[in-house]
PDB file of C-alpha atoms in Angstrom:
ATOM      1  CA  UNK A   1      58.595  81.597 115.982  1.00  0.00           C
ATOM      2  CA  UNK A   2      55.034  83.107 115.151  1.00  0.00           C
ATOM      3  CA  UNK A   3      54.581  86.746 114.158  1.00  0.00           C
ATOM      4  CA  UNK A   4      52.803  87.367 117.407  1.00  0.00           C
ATOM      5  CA  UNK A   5      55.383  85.944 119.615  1.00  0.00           C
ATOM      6  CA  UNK A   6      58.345  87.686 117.827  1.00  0.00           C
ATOM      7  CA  UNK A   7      56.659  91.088 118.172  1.00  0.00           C
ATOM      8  CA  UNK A   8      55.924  90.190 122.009  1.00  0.00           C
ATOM      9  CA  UNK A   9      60.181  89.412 122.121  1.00  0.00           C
ATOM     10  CA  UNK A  10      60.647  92.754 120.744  1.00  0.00           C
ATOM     11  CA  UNK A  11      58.980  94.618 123.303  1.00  0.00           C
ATOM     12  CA  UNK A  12      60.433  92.125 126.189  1.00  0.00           C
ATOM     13  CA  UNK A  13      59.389  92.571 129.721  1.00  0.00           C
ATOM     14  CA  UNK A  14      58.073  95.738 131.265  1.00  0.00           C
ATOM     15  CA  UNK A  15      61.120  95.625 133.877  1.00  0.00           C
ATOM     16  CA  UNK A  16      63.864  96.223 131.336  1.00  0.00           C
ATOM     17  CA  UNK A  17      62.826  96.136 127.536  1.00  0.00           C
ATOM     18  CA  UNK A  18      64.792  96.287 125.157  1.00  0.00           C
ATOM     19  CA  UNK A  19      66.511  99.122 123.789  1.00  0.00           C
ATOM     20  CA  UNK A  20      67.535  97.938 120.339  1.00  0.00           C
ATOM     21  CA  UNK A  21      66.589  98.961 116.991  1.00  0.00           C
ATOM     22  CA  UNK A  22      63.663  97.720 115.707  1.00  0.00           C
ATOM     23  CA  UNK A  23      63.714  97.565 111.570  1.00  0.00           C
ATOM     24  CA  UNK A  24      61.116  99.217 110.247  1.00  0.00           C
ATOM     25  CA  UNK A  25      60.635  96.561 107.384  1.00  0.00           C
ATOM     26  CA  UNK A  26      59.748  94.427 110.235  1.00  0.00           C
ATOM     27  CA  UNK A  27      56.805  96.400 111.380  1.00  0.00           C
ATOM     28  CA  UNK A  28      55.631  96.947 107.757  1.00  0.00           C
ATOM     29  CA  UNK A  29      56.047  93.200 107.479  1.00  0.00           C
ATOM     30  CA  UNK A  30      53.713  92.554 111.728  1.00  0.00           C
ATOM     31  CA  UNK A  31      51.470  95.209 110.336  1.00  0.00           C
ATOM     32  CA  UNK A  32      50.189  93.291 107.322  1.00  0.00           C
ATOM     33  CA  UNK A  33      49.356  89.790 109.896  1.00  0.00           C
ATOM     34  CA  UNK A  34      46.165  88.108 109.220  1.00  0.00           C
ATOM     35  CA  UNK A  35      46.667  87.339 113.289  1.00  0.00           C
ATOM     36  CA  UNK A  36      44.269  89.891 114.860  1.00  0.00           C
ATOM     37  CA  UNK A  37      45.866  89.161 117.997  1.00  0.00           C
ATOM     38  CA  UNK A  38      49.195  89.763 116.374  1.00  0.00           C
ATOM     39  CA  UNK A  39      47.916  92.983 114.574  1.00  0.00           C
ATOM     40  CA  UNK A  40      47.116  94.041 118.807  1.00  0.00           C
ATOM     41  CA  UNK A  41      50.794  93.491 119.752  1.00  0.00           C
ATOM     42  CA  UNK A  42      51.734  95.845 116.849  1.00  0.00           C
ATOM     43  CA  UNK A  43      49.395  98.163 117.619  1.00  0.00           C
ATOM     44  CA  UNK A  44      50.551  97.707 121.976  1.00  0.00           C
ATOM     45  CA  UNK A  45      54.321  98.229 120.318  1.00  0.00           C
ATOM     46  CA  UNK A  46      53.723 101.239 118.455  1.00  0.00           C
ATOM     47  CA  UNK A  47      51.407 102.746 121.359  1.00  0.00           C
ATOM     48  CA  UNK A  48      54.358 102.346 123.724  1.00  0.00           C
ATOM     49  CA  UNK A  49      57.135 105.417 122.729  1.00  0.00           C
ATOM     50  CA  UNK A  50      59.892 103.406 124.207  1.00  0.00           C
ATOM     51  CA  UNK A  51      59.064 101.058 122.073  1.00  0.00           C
ATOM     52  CA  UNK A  52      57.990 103.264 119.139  1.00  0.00           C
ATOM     53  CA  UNK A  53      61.508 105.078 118.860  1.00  0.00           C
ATOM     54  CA  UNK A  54      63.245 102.043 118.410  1.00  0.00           C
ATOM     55  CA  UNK A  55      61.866 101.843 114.751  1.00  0.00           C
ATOM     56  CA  UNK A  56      64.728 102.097 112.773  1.00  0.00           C
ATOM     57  CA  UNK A  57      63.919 104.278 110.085  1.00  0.00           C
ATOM     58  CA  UNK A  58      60.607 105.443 111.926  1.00  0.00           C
ATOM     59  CA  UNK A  59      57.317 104.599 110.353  1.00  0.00           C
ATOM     60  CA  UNK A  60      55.690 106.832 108.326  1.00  0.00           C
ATOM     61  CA  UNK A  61      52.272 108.669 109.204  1.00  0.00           C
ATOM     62  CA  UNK A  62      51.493 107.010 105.840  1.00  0.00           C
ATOM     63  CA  UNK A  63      52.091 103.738 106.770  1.00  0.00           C
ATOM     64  CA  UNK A  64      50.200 104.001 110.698  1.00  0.00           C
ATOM     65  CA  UNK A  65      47.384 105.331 109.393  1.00  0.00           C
ATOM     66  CA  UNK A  66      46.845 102.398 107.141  1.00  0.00           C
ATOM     67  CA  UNK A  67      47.573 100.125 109.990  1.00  0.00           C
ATOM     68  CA  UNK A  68      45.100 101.614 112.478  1.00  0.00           C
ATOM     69  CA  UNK A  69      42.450 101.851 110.032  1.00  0.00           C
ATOM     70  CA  UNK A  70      42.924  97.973 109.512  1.00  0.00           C
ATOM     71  CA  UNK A  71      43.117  97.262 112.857  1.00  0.00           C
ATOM     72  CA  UNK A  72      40.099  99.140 113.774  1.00  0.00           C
ATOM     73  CA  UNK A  73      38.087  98.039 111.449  1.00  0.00           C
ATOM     74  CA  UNK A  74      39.008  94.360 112.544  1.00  0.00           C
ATOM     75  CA  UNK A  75      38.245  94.888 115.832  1.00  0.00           C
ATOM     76  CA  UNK A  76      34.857  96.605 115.370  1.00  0.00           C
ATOM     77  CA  UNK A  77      33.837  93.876 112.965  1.00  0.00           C
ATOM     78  CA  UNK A  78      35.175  91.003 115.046  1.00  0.00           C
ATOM     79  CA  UNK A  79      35.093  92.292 118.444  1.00  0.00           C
ATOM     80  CA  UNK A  80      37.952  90.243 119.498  1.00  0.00           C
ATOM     81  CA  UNK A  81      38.450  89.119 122.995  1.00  0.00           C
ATOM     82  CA  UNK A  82      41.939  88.410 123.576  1.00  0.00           C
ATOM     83  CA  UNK A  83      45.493  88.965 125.301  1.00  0.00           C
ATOM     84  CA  UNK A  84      46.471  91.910 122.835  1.00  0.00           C
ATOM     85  CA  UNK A  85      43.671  92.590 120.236  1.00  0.00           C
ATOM     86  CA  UNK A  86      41.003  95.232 121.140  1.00  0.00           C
ATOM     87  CA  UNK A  87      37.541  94.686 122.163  1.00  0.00           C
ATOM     88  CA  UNK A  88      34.733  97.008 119.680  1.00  0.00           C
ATOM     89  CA  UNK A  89      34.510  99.287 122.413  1.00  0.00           C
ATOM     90  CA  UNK A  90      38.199  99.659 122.949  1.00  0.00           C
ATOM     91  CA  UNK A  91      38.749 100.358 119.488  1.00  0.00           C
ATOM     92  CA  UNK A  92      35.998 102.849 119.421  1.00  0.00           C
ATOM     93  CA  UNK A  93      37.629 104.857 122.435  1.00  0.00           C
ATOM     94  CA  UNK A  94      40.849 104.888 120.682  1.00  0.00           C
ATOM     95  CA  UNK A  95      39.563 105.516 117.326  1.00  0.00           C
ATOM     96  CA  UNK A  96      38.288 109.147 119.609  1.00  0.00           C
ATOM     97  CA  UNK A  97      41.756 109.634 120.849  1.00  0.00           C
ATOM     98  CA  UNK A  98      43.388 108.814 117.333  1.00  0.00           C
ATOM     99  CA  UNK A  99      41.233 111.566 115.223  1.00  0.00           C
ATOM    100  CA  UNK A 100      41.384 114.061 117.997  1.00  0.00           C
ATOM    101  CA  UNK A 101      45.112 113.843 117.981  1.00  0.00           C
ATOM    102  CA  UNK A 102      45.341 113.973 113.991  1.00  0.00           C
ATOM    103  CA  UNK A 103      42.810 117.427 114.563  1.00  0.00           C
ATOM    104  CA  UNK A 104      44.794 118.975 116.706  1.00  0.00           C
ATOM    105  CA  UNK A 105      48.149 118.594 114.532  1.00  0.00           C
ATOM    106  CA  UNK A 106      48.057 121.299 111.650  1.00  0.00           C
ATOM    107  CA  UNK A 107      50.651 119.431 110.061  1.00  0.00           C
ATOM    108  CA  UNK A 108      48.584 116.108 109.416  1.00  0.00           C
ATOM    109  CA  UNK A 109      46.990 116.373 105.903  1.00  0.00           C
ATOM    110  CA  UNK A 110      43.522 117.207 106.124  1.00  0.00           C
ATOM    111  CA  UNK A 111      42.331 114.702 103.661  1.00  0.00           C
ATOM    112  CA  UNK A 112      43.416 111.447 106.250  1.00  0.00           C
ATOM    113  CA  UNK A 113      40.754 113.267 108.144  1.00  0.00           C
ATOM    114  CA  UNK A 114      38.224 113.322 105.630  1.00  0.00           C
ATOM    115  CA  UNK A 115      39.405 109.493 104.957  1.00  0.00           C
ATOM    116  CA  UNK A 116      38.833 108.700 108.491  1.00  0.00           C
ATOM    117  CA  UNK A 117      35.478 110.435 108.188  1.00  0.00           C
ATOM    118  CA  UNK A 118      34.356 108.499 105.332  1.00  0.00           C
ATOM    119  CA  UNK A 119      35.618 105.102 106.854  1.00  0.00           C
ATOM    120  CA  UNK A 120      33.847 105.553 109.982  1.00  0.00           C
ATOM    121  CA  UNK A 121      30.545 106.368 107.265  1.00  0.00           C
ATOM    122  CA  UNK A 122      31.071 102.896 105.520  1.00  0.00           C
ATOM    123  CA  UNK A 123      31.491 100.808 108.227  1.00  0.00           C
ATOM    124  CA  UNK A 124      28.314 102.477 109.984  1.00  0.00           C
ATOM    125  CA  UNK A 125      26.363 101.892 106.572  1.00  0.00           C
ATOM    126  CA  UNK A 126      27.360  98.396 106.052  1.00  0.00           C
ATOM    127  CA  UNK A 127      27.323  97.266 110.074  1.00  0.00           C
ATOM    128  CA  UNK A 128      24.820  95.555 112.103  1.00  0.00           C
ATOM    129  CA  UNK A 129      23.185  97.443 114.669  1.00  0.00           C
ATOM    130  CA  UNK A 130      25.602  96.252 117.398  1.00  0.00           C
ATOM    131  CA  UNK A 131      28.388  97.944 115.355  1.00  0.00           C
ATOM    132  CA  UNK A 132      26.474 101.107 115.153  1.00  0.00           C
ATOM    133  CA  UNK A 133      25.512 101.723 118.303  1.00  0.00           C
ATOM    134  CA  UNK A 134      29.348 100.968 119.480  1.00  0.00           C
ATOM    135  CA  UNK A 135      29.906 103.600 116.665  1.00  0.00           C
ATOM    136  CA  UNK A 136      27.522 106.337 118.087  1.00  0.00           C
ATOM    137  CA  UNK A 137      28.342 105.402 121.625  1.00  0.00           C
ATOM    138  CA  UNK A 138      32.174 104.606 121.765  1.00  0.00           C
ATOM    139  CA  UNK A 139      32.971 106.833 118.956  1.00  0.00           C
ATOM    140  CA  UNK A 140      30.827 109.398 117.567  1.00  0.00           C
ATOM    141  CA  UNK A 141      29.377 110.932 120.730  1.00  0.00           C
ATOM    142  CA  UNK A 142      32.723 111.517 122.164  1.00  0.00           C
ATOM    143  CA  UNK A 143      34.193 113.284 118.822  1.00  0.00           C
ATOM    144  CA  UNK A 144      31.057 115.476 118.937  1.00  0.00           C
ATOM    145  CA  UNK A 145      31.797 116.726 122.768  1.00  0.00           C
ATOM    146  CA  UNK A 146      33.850 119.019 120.478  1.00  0.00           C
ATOM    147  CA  UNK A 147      31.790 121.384 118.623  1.00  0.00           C
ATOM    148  CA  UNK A 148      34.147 121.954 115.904  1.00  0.00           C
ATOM    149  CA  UNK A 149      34.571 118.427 114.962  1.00  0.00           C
ATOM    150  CA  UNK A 150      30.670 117.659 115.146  1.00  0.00           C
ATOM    151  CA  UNK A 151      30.424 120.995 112.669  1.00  0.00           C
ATOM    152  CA  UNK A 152      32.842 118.818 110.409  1.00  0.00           C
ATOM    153  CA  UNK A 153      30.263 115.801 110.423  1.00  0.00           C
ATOM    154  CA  UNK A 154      27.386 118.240 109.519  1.00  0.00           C
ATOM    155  CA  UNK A 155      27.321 116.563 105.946  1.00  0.00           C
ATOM    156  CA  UNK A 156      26.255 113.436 107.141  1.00  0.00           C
ATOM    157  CA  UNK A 157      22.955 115.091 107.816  1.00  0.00           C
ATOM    158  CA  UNK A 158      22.281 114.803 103.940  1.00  0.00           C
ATOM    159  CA  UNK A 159      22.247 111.242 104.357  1.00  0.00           C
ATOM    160  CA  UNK A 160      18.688 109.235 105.593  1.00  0.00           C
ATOM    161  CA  UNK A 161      21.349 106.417 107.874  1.00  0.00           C
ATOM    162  CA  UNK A 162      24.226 109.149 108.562  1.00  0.00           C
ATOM    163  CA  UNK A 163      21.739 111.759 109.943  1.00  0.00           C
ATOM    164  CA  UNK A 164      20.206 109.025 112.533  1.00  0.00           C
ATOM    165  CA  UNK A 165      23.807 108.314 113.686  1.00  0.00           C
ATOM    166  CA  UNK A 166      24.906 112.187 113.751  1.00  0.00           C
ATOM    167  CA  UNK A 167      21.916 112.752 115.568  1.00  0.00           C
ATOM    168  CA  UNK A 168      22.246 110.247 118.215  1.00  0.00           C
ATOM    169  CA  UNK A 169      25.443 111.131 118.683  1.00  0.00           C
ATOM    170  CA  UNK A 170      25.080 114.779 119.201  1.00  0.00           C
ATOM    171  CA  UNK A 171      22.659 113.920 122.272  1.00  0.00           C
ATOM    172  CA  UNK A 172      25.432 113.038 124.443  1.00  0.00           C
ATOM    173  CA  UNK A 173      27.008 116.678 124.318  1.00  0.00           C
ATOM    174  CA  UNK A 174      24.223 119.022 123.955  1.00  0.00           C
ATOM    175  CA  UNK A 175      22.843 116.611 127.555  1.00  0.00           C
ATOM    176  CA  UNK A 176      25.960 117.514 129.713  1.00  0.00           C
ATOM    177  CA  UNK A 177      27.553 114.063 128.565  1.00  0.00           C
ATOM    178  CA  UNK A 178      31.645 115.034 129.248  1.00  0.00           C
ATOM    179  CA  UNK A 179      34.324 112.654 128.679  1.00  0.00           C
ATOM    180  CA  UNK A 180      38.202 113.085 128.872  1.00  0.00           C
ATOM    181  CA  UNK A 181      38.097 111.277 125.241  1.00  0.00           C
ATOM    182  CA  UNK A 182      39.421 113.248 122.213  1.00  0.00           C
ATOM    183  CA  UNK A 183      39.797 116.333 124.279  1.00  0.00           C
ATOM    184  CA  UNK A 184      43.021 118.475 123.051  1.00  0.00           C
ATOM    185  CA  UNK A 185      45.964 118.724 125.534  1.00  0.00           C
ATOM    186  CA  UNK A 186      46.661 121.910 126.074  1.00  0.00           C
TER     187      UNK A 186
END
């Protein structure tokens, strides 16, 4: 059986999936596939808590984080266009949603956020201009609808390619541009 369609029998059918244990070996094990598409159905398990709490230990914020920023970055690069696997787009959305969430908990360690930060700087430095405008547009413009995270992105103004991007991006909010994206839940 391939990786993909063993993680697809794990989460079974939306009628009545499976309520199992799920080894979290396993996941370490679907979280390092070459298989973009497989990579997807990890990232469509974890997403899904009733699948999520079936991880037996749980996965550590560690280990996600490592995972997402792989996945990501394979999906802006590649902008895949399958079954389980993220469009660019997509992943820039969710990229919003993922740092927003990791903000808003005081009890993430500040420096994934400044990793996060500095990943979404390289892959806007080294991308094509497709990338980077999926980057400003998907990603960046969204983050910034909340002052205090656009504050946090001020340093990229010291940097001739960053400050066009930070730029761009803060047009969306300071025109009336409101999304539902990375806003807290409260």
């Amino acid at each position: 059986m391939s990786e993909l369609n063993e993680i697809v029998a794990a989460m079974g059918d939306s009628e009545s999936p499976p309520t199992t244990p799920i080894p979290r070996e396993k996941v370490l094990r679907w979280m390092q596939s070459d298989d973009i598409e497989a990579l997807g159905a990890v990232y469509a398990l974890m997403a899904d808590q009733r699948h999520h709490q079936r991880v037996d230990p749980p996965v550590l914020l560690s280990d996600s984080h490592l995972f997402l920023m792989r996945y990501y970055e394979r999906c802006f690069l590649e902008n895949p266009d399958g079954r389980w696997s993220s469009s660019r787009y997509e992943a820039g959305w969710d990229v919003v949603n993922w740092f927003a969430s990791l903000w808003d908990d005081r009890d993430v360690p500040r420096e994934l956020l400044h990793e996060l930060k500095q990943w979404l700087a390289k892959l806007y430095k080294n991308g094509d201009e497709a990338l980077r405008t999926c980057l400003v547009t998907a990603t960046l413009e969204h983050l910034f609808e909340r002052r205090e995270i656009a504050k946090y992105f001020e340093d990229w103004k010291k940097d001739l390619l960053l400050k066009q991007a930070y730029e761009d991006a803060l047009l969306w909010p300071e025109k009336g541009g409101d999304s539902p994206l990375g806003k807290p839940t409260t």
